[in-house]
PDB file of C-alpha atoms in Angstrom:
ATOM      1  CA  UNK A   1      46.451  59.476  47.935  1.00  0.00           C
ATOM      2  CA  UNK A   2      44.449  60.966  45.535  1.00  0.00           C
ATOM      3  CA  UNK A   3      46.219  58.404  42.692  1.00  0.00           C
ATOM      4  CA  UNK A   4      45.563  55.758  44.980  1.00  0.00           C
ATOM      5  CA  UNK A   5      41.980  56.610  45.379  1.00  0.00           C
ATOM      6  CA  UNK A   6      41.866  57.241  41.353  1.00  0.00           C
ATOM      7  CA  UNK A   7      42.974  54.463  40.555  1.00  0.00           C
ATOM      8  CA  UNK A   8      40.164  52.469  42.403  1.00  0.00           C
ATOM      9  CA  UNK A   9      37.853  54.181  41.350  1.00  0.00           C
ATOM     10  CA  UNK A  10      38.667  53.645  37.674  1.00  0.00           C
ATOM     11  CA  UNK A  11      39.213  49.694  38.611  1.00  0.00           C
ATOM     12  CA  UNK A  12      35.675  49.670  40.079  1.00  0.00           C
ATOM     13  CA  UNK A  13      34.159  51.286  36.911  1.00  0.00           C
ATOM     14  CA  UNK A  14      36.044  48.747  34.647  1.00  0.00           C
ATOM     15  CA  UNK A  15      34.862  45.727  36.804  1.00  0.00           C
ATOM     16  CA  UNK A  16      31.057  47.165  36.493  1.00  0.00           C
ATOM     17  CA  UNK A  17      31.402  47.474  33.030  1.00  0.00           C
ATOM     18  CA  UNK A  18      32.526  44.254  32.450  1.00  0.00           C
ATOM     19  CA  UNK A  19      29.478  42.384  34.502  1.00  0.00           C
ATOM     20  CA  UNK A  20      26.908  44.388  32.772  1.00  0.00           C
ATOM     21  CA  UNK A  21      25.850  42.065  29.854  1.00  0.00           C
ATOM     22  CA  UNK A  22      25.846  43.753  26.645  1.00  0.00           C
ATOM     23  CA  UNK A  23      22.429  43.897  24.939  1.00  0.00           C
ATOM     24  CA  UNK A  24      21.532  40.859  22.827  1.00  0.00           C
ATOM     25  CA  UNK A  25      21.433  41.588  19.054  1.00  0.00           C
ATOM     26  CA  UNK A  26      18.012  41.597  17.385  1.00  0.00           C
ATOM     27  CA  UNK A  27      18.554  39.944  14.148  1.00  0.00           C
ATOM     28  CA  UNK A  28      20.178  37.498  15.867  1.00  0.00           C
ATOM     29  CA  UNK A  29      17.325  36.777  18.114  1.00  0.00           C
ATOM     30  CA  UNK A  30      14.890  36.475  15.004  1.00  0.00           C
ATOM     31  CA  UNK A  31      16.952  34.032  13.103  1.00  0.00           C
ATOM     32  CA  UNK A  32      17.380  31.919  16.311  1.00  0.00           C
ATOM     33  CA  UNK A  33      13.443  32.176  16.493  1.00  0.00           C
ATOM     34  CA  UNK A  34      13.583  30.924  13.280  1.00  0.00           C
ATOM     35  CA  UNK A  35      15.696  28.368  13.331  1.00  0.00           C
ATOM     36  CA  UNK A  36      13.607  26.880  16.344  1.00  0.00           C
ATOM     37  CA  UNK A  37      10.415  27.564  13.797  1.00  0.00           C
ATOM     38  CA  UNK A  38      11.780  25.422  10.974  1.00  0.00           C
ATOM     39  CA  UNK A  39      12.837  22.994  13.363  1.00  0.00           C
ATOM     40  CA  UNK A  40       9.471  22.495  14.869  1.00  0.00           C
ATOM     41  CA  UNK A  41       8.223  22.674  11.162  1.00  0.00           C
ATOM     42  CA  UNK A  42      10.940  19.870  10.035  1.00  0.00           C
ATOM     43  CA  UNK A  43       9.929  17.492  12.631  1.00  0.00           C
ATOM     44  CA  UNK A  44       5.908  17.890  11.825  1.00  0.00           C
ATOM     45  CA  UNK A  45       6.731  17.114   8.860  1.00  0.00           C
ATOM     46  CA  UNK A  46       8.585  13.929   9.623  1.00  0.00           C
ATOM     47  CA  UNK A  47       6.037  12.831  11.618  1.00  0.00           C
ATOM     48  CA  UNK A  48       3.313  13.790   9.372  1.00  0.00           C
ATOM     49  CA  UNK A  49       5.032  11.332   6.806  1.00  0.00           C
ATOM     50  CA  UNK A  50       5.522   8.513   9.586  1.00  0.00           C
ATOM     51  CA  UNK A  51       1.737   8.489  10.101  1.00  0.00           C
ATOM     52  CA  UNK A  52       1.292   8.606   6.586  1.00  0.00           C
ATOM     53  CA  UNK A  53       3.471   5.377   6.017  1.00  0.00           C
ATOM     54  CA  UNK A  54       1.469   3.623   8.783  1.00  0.00           C
ATOM     55  CA  UNK A  55      -1.948   4.585   7.332  1.00  0.00           C
ATOM     56  CA  UNK A  56      -1.204   3.462   4.081  1.00  0.00           C
ATOM     57  CA  UNK A  57       0.086  -0.073   6.073  1.00  0.00           C
ATOM     58  CA  UNK A  58      -2.748  -0.479   7.496  1.00  0.00           C
ATOM     59  CA  UNK A  59      -4.414   0.066   4.464  1.00  0.00           C
ATOM     60  CA  UNK A  60      -2.632  -2.275   2.751  1.00  0.00           C
ATOM     61  CA  UNK A  61      -3.439  -5.409   5.347  1.00  0.00           C
ATOM     62  CA  UNK A  62      -6.723  -4.425   5.138  1.00  0.00           C
ATOM     63  CA  UNK A  63      -7.303  -4.753   1.284  1.00  0.00           C
ATOM     64  CA  UNK A  64      -5.009  -8.487   1.547  1.00  0.00           C
ATOM     65  CA  UNK A  65      -7.904  -9.087   4.482  1.00  0.00           C
ATOM     66  CA  UNK A  66     -10.832  -8.114   2.102  1.00  0.00           C
ATOM     67  CA  UNK A  67      -9.062  -9.355  -1.377  1.00  0.00           C
ATOM     68  CA  UNK A  68      -8.782 -13.424   0.986  1.00  0.00           C
ATOM     69  CA  UNK A  69     -12.630 -12.741   2.072  1.00  0.00           C
ATOM     70  CA  UNK A  70     -13.471 -12.045  -1.386  1.00  0.00           C
ATOM     71  CA  UNK A  71     -11.603 -14.947  -2.871  1.00  0.00           C
ATOM     72  CA  UNK A  72     -12.907 -17.297  -0.140  1.00  0.00           C
ATOM     73  CA  UNK A  73     -16.533 -16.202  -0.872  1.00  0.00           C
ATOM     74  CA  UNK A  74     -15.999 -16.717  -4.849  1.00  0.00           C
ATOM     75  CA  UNK A  75     -14.393 -20.166  -4.537  1.00  0.00           C
ATOM     76  CA  UNK A  76     -17.057 -21.219  -2.261  1.00  0.00           C
ATOM     77  CA  UNK A  77     -20.177 -20.087  -4.242  1.00  0.00           C
ATOM     78  CA  UNK A  78     -18.514 -21.981  -7.161  1.00  0.00           C
ATOM     79  CA  UNK A  79     -18.342 -25.191  -5.099  1.00  0.00           C
ATOM     80  CA  UNK A  80     -21.524 -25.225  -4.483  1.00  0.00           C
ATOM     81  CA  UNK A  81     -22.912 -24.392  -7.864  1.00  0.00           C
ATOM     82  CA  UNK A  82     -20.527 -26.886  -9.407  1.00  0.00           C
ATOM     83  CA  UNK A  83     -22.160 -29.491  -6.641  1.00  0.00           C
ATOM     84  CA  UNK A  84     -25.456 -28.301  -7.125  1.00  0.00           C
ATOM     85  CA  UNK A  85     -25.340 -29.185 -10.869  1.00  0.00           C
ATOM     86  CA  UNK A  86     -23.711 -31.966 -10.581  1.00  0.00           C
ATOM     87  CA  UNK A  87     -26.110 -33.566  -8.209  1.00  0.00           C
ATOM     88  CA  UNK A  88     -29.054 -32.478 -10.287  1.00  0.00           C
ATOM     89  CA  UNK A  89     -27.472 -34.433 -13.047  1.00  0.00           C
ATOM     90  CA  UNK A  90     -27.200 -37.525 -10.941  1.00  0.00           C
ATOM     91  CA  UNK A  91     -30.549 -37.298  -9.326  1.00  0.00           C
ATOM     92  CA  UNK A  92     -31.990 -36.563 -13.311  1.00  0.00           C
ATOM     93  CA  UNK A  93     -30.252 -39.795 -13.792  1.00  0.00           C
ATOM     94  CA  UNK A  94     -31.801 -41.800 -11.174  1.00  0.00           C
ATOM     95  CA  UNK A  95     -35.655 -40.403 -12.261  1.00  0.00           C
ATOM     96  CA  UNK A  96     -35.941 -37.707  -9.496  1.00  0.00           C
ATOM     97  CA  UNK A  97     -37.329 -34.974 -11.582  1.00  0.00           C
ATOM     98  CA  UNK A  98     -38.341 -31.497 -11.067  1.00  0.00           C
ATOM     99  CA  UNK A  99     -39.002 -30.098  -8.020  1.00  0.00           C
ATOM    100  CA  UNK A 100     -37.274 -33.305  -5.946  1.00  0.00           C
ATOM    101  CA  UNK A 101     -34.106 -33.120  -7.645  1.00  0.00           C
ATOM    102  CA  UNK A 102     -33.761 -29.695  -6.684  1.00  0.00           C
ATOM    103  CA  UNK A 103     -34.621 -29.694  -3.746  1.00  0.00           C
ATOM    104  CA  UNK A 104     -32.546 -32.904  -2.784  1.00  0.00           C
ATOM    105  CA  UNK A 105     -29.493 -31.144  -4.878  1.00  0.00           C
ATOM    106  CA  UNK A 106     -29.971 -27.859  -3.328  1.00  0.00           C
ATOM    107  CA  UNK A 107     -29.654 -29.452   0.394  1.00  0.00           C
ATOM    108  CA  UNK A 108     -27.279 -31.682  -0.051  1.00  0.00           C
ATOM    109  CA  UNK A 109     -24.848 -28.947  -2.306  1.00  0.00           C
ATOM    110  CA  UNK A 110     -25.565 -26.431   1.438  1.00  0.00           C
ATOM    111  CA  UNK A 111     -24.526 -29.365   3.501  1.00  0.00           C
ATOM    112  CA  UNK A 112     -21.584 -30.780   1.877  1.00  0.00           C
ATOM    113  CA  UNK A 113     -18.586 -29.005   2.892  1.00  0.00           C
ATOM    114  CA  UNK A 114     -16.910 -31.741   3.100  1.00  0.00           C
ATOM    115  CA  UNK A 115     -17.376 -33.054  -0.437  1.00  0.00           C
ATOM    116  CA  UNK A 116     -16.398 -29.319  -2.054  1.00  0.00           C
ATOM    117  CA  UNK A 117     -14.057 -31.235  -4.572  1.00  0.00           C
ATOM    118  CA  UNK A 118     -16.331 -30.676  -7.250  1.00  0.00           C
ATOM    119  CA  UNK A 119     -14.283 -27.603  -7.115  1.00  0.00           C
ATOM    120  CA  UNK A 120     -11.421 -29.230  -8.450  1.00  0.00           C
ATOM    121  CA  UNK A 121     -12.791 -30.931 -11.026  1.00  0.00           C
ATOM    122  CA  UNK A 122     -11.301 -31.168 -14.717  1.00  0.00           C
ATOM    123  CA  UNK A 123     -12.389 -27.543 -16.337  1.00  0.00           C
ATOM    124  CA  UNK A 124     -12.909 -25.897 -13.375  1.00  0.00           C
ATOM    125  CA  UNK A 125     -10.940 -22.560 -12.639  1.00  0.00           C
ATOM    126  CA  UNK A 126     -11.234 -22.889  -9.005  1.00  0.00           C
ATOM    127  CA  UNK A 127      -7.670 -22.525  -7.590  1.00  0.00           C
ATOM    128  CA  UNK A 128      -6.293 -25.854  -6.485  1.00  0.00           C
ATOM    129  CA  UNK A 129      -5.431 -26.999  -2.825  1.00  0.00           C
ATOM    130  CA  UNK A 130      -1.972 -26.883  -3.691  1.00  0.00           C
ATOM    131  CA  UNK A 131      -1.941 -23.410  -5.319  1.00  0.00           C
ATOM    132  CA  UNK A 132      -4.086 -21.672  -2.592  1.00  0.00           C
ATOM    133  CA  UNK A 133      -1.329 -22.742   0.428  1.00  0.00           C
ATOM    134  CA  UNK A 134       1.414 -21.551  -2.200  1.00  0.00           C
ATOM    135  CA  UNK A 135      -0.703 -18.125  -2.902  1.00  0.00           C
ATOM    136  CA  UNK A 136      -1.465 -17.935   0.884  1.00  0.00           C
ATOM    137  CA  UNK A 137       2.175 -18.574   2.375  1.00  0.00           C
ATOM    138  CA  UNK A 138       3.568 -15.521  -0.002  1.00  0.00           C
ATOM    139  CA  UNK A 139       0.669 -13.568   1.465  1.00  0.00           C
ATOM    140  CA  UNK A 140       1.108 -14.426   4.963  1.00  0.00           C
ATOM    141  CA  UNK A 141       4.684 -13.594   4.671  1.00  0.00           C
ATOM    142  CA  UNK A 142       3.870 -10.532   3.076  1.00  0.00           C
ATOM    143  CA  UNK A 143       1.397  -9.128   6.029  1.00  0.00           C
ATOM    144  CA  UNK A 144       4.275 -10.464   8.686  1.00  0.00           C
ATOM    145  CA  UNK A 145       6.669  -7.908   6.486  1.00  0.00           C
ATOM    146  CA  UNK A 146       9.469 -10.554   5.739  1.00  0.00           C
ATOM    147  CA  UNK A 147       9.261  -8.829   2.526  1.00  0.00           C
ATOM    148  CA  UNK A 148      11.642 -10.572   0.694  1.00  0.00           C
ATOM    149  CA  UNK A 149      10.265 -13.939   1.768  1.00  0.00           C
ATOM    150  CA  UNK A 150       6.976 -12.819  -0.084  1.00  0.00           C
ATOM    151  CA  UNK A 151       8.780 -11.576  -3.067  1.00  0.00           C
ATOM    152  CA  UNK A 152      10.568 -14.953  -3.544  1.00  0.00           C
ATOM    153  CA  UNK A 153       7.226 -16.807  -3.106  1.00  0.00           C
ATOM    154  CA  UNK A 154       4.695 -14.703  -5.517  1.00  0.00           C
ATOM    155  CA  UNK A 155       7.843 -15.290  -7.905  1.00  0.00           C
ATOM    156  CA  UNK A 156       7.517 -19.330  -7.372  1.00  0.00           C
ATOM    157  CA  UNK A 157       3.289 -18.607  -7.624  1.00  0.00           C
ATOM    158  CA  UNK A 158       3.273 -17.246 -11.313  1.00  0.00           C
ATOM    159  CA  UNK A 159       6.325 -19.279 -12.370  1.00  0.00           C
ATOM    160  CA  UNK A 160       4.690 -22.365 -11.047  1.00  0.00           C
ATOM    161  CA  UNK A 161       0.862 -20.995 -11.685  1.00  0.00           C
ATOM    162  CA  UNK A 162       0.764 -18.593 -15.045  1.00  0.00           C
ATOM    163  CA  UNK A 163      -2.713 -19.771 -15.707  1.00  0.00           C
ATOM    164  CA  UNK A 164      -3.899 -19.754 -12.250  1.00  0.00           C
ATOM    165  CA  UNK A 165      -7.469 -17.584 -10.966  1.00  0.00           C
ATOM    166  CA  UNK A 166      -4.785 -16.060  -8.504  1.00  0.00           C
ATOM    167  CA  UNK A 167      -2.557 -15.158 -10.477  1.00  0.00           C
ATOM    168  CA  UNK A 168      -3.733 -11.279 -11.130  1.00  0.00           C
ATOM    169  CA  UNK A 169      -3.324 -11.328  -7.749  1.00  0.00           C
ATOM    170  CA  UNK A 170      -0.274 -12.640  -6.416  1.00  0.00           C
ATOM    171  CA  UNK A 171       1.096  -9.716  -9.639  1.00  0.00           C
ATOM    172  CA  UNK A 172      -0.124  -7.051  -7.356  1.00  0.00           C
ATOM    173  CA  UNK A 173       0.876  -8.366  -4.261  1.00  0.00           C
ATOM    174  CA  UNK A 174       4.458  -9.087  -5.846  1.00  0.00           C
ATOM    175  CA  UNK A 175       4.426  -5.561  -6.349  1.00  0.00           C
ATOM    176  CA  UNK A 176       3.425  -4.179  -3.136  1.00  0.00           C
ATOM    177  CA  UNK A 177       5.739  -6.283  -1.554  1.00  0.00           C
ATOM    178  CA  UNK A 178       8.219  -5.044  -4.400  1.00  0.00           C
ATOM    179  CA  UNK A 179       6.984  -1.226  -3.047  1.00  0.00           C
ATOM    180  CA  UNK A 180       7.255  -1.258   0.485  1.00  0.00           C
ATOM    181  CA  UNK A 181      10.945  -2.810   0.682  1.00  0.00           C
ATOM    182  CA  UNK A 182      11.296   0.208  -1.811  1.00  0.00           C
ATOM    183  CA  UNK A 183      12.396  -1.273  -5.013  1.00  0.00           C
ATOM    184  CA  UNK A 184      10.221   0.978  -6.899  1.00  0.00           C
ATOM    185  CA  UNK A 185      11.581   0.204 -10.502  1.00  0.00           C
ATOM    186  CA  UNK A 186      10.664  -3.741  -9.897  1.00  0.00           C
ATOM    187  CA  UNK A 187       7.025  -2.379  -8.538  1.00  0.00           C
ATOM    188  CA  UNK A 188       6.697   0.016 -11.207  1.00  0.00           C
ATOM    189  CA  UNK A 189       7.235  -3.107 -13.734  1.00  0.00           C
ATOM    190  CA  UNK A 190       5.035  -5.621 -11.450  1.00  0.00           C
ATOM    191  CA  UNK A 191       1.685  -3.191 -10.836  1.00  0.00           C
ATOM    192  CA  UNK A 192       2.109  -2.552 -15.524  1.00  0.00           C
ATOM    193  CA  UNK A 193       2.099  -6.269 -15.333  1.00  0.00           C
ATOM    194  CA  UNK A 194      -0.932  -6.562 -13.899  1.00  0.00           C
ATOM    195  CA  UNK A 195      -2.655  -3.980 -16.273  1.00  0.00           C
ATOM    196  CA  UNK A 196      -1.165  -5.323 -19.480  1.00  0.00           C
ATOM    197  CA  UNK A 197      -2.204  -9.095 -18.812  1.00  0.00           C
ATOM    198  CA  UNK A 198      -5.425  -8.714 -16.685  1.00  0.00           C
ATOM    199  CA  UNK A 199      -6.652  -4.970 -17.578  1.00  0.00           C
ATOM    200  CA  UNK A 200     -10.096  -6.008 -16.132  1.00  0.00           C
ATOM    201  CA  UNK A 201      -9.077  -7.580 -12.975  1.00  0.00           C
ATOM    202  CA  UNK A 202     -10.734  -6.287 -10.302  1.00  0.00           C
ATOM    203  CA  UNK A 203      -6.731  -5.485  -8.712  1.00  0.00           C
ATOM    204  CA  UNK A 204      -6.485  -3.329 -12.056  1.00  0.00           C
ATOM    205  CA  UNK A 205      -7.383  -0.322 -10.031  1.00  0.00           C
ATOM    206  CA  UNK A 206      -5.364  -0.647  -7.088  1.00  0.00           C
ATOM    207  CA  UNK A 207      -2.554  -1.659  -9.811  1.00  0.00           C
ATOM    208  CA  UNK A 208      -3.250   1.696 -11.398  1.00  0.00           C
ATOM    209  CA  UNK A 209      -3.398   3.185  -8.165  1.00  0.00           C
ATOM    210  CA  UNK A 210       0.001   2.037  -6.952  1.00  0.00           C
ATOM    211  CA  UNK A 211       1.749   2.947  -9.790  1.00  0.00           C
ATOM    212  CA  UNK A 212       0.920   6.101  -9.573  1.00  0.00           C
ATOM    213  CA  UNK A 213       2.121   6.094  -6.118  1.00  0.00           C
ATOM    214  CA  UNK A 214       5.820   4.694  -7.437  1.00  0.00           C
ATOM    215  CA  UNK A 215       5.998   7.417  -9.690  1.00  0.00           C
ATOM    216  CA  UNK A 216       5.740   9.298  -7.022  1.00  0.00           C
ATOM    217  CA  UNK A 217       8.220   8.094  -4.425  1.00  0.00           C
ATOM    218  CA  UNK A 218      10.715   8.287  -7.699  1.00  0.00           C
ATOM    219  CA  UNK A 219      10.157  11.612  -7.992  1.00  0.00           C
ATOM    220  CA  UNK A 220       8.992  11.257 -11.837  1.00  0.00           C
ATOM    221  CA  UNK A 221       5.902  13.777 -10.903  1.00  0.00           C
ATOM    222  CA  UNK A 222       4.240  14.497 -14.489  1.00  0.00           C
ATOM    223  CA  UNK A 223       3.750  10.899 -14.810  1.00  0.00           C
ATOM    224  CA  UNK A 224       2.637  10.241 -11.443  1.00  0.00           C
ATOM    225  CA  UNK A 225       0.335  12.779 -11.899  1.00  0.00           C
ATOM    226  CA  UNK A 226      -1.012  11.721 -15.324  1.00  0.00           C
ATOM    227  CA  UNK A 227      -1.601   7.896 -13.877  1.00  0.00           C
ATOM    228  CA  UNK A 228      -3.289   9.503 -10.627  1.00  0.00           C
ATOM    229  CA  UNK A 229      -5.303  11.264 -12.838  1.00  0.00           C
ATOM    230  CA  UNK A 230      -6.138   8.586 -14.586  1.00  0.00           C
ATOM    231  CA  UNK A 231      -7.179   6.532 -11.789  1.00  0.00           C
ATOM    232  CA  UNK A 232      -9.723   9.369 -10.642  1.00  0.00           C
ATOM    233  CA  UNK A 233     -11.692   9.727 -14.260  1.00  0.00           C
ATOM    234  CA  UNK A 234     -11.470   5.415 -14.884  1.00  0.00           C
ATOM    235  CA  UNK A 235     -12.332   4.632 -11.817  1.00  0.00           C
ATOM    236  CA  UNK A 236     -14.940   7.835 -10.370  1.00  0.00           C
ATOM    237  CA  UNK A 237     -15.974   7.256  -6.961  1.00  0.00           C
ATOM    238  CA  UNK A 238     -14.362   4.433  -5.760  1.00  0.00           C
ATOM    239  CA  UNK A 239     -11.736   3.884  -2.926  1.00  0.00           C
ATOM    240  CA  UNK A 240      -8.785   3.959  -5.606  1.00  0.00           C
ATOM    241  CA  UNK A 241      -9.747   7.428  -6.626  1.00  0.00           C
ATOM    242  CA  UNK A 242     -10.089   9.050  -3.863  1.00  0.00           C
ATOM    243  CA  UNK A 243      -6.821   8.089  -2.861  1.00  0.00           C
ATOM    244  CA  UNK A 244      -4.872   9.063  -6.185  1.00  0.00           C
ATOM    245  CA  UNK A 245      -7.117  12.446  -5.445  1.00  0.00           C
ATOM    246  CA  UNK A 246      -5.275  12.465  -2.288  1.00  0.00           C
ATOM    247  CA  UNK A 247      -1.771  11.948  -3.338  1.00  0.00           C
ATOM    248  CA  UNK A 248      -2.650  14.493  -6.319  1.00  0.00           C
ATOM    249  CA  UNK A 249      -2.712  17.048  -3.852  1.00  0.00           C
ATOM    250  CA  UNK A 250       0.823  16.293  -2.664  1.00  0.00           C
ATOM    251  CA  UNK A 251       2.446  16.340  -5.612  1.00  0.00           C
ATOM    252  CA  UNK A 252       4.836  19.506  -6.116  1.00  0.00           C
ATOM    253  CA  UNK A 253       3.920  22.179  -8.340  1.00  0.00           C
ATOM    254  CA  UNK A 254       5.563  22.419 -11.699  1.00  0.00           C
ATOM    255  CA  UNK A 255       8.309  25.340 -11.970  1.00  0.00           C
TER     256      UNK A 255
END
């Protein structure tokens, strides 16, 4: 009887010990906590990177729109100026001179939008309607995210109209199309061409900036740092200089 009681008591004690959870290893708890924190940090970094890409995409679209508006304004101003001068010559030939000629010419130039073909006169630097159409088609493809189509369109434009007043813009947007398509070698070459062939173009600051961006994506950090630093020094106070300074802060420190 005593043996049976002792055996039952021993079984009860063993079962009780088995059902009591062992204390968790504090080192393992710290490792688990660290793992969770690292997961959150990585997730936040990915989200931040995606937001930066989205901001850059929106900025690229805005610059494209400004580019279109500025070009349209420049072309319209030149058309009006050419028409104004042409009308002054014709009025002078008819014997209408002085203030009468100036007033008549100014009024006609302001209201003669339908007669803007004066911009297509021989020797004019304004792009033809065909050039504008081909350029716009490639640019629309870029805005729509059809990067391969945009690349083909801009390359065709540059091949067919190498001396167009839109050639520097086309070359720059060709680089942008390569960049967003992650073809960084081609993008780098396109931006360098802008800087080499059109160093005084109003797209030159953006081309130098995006060359630095491209070098950053290629992890060519010393080259990227030098290029972006050049942007801040060569074009101080401009949006390109501000963006260059922002990207410089993201370049990893040299070991």
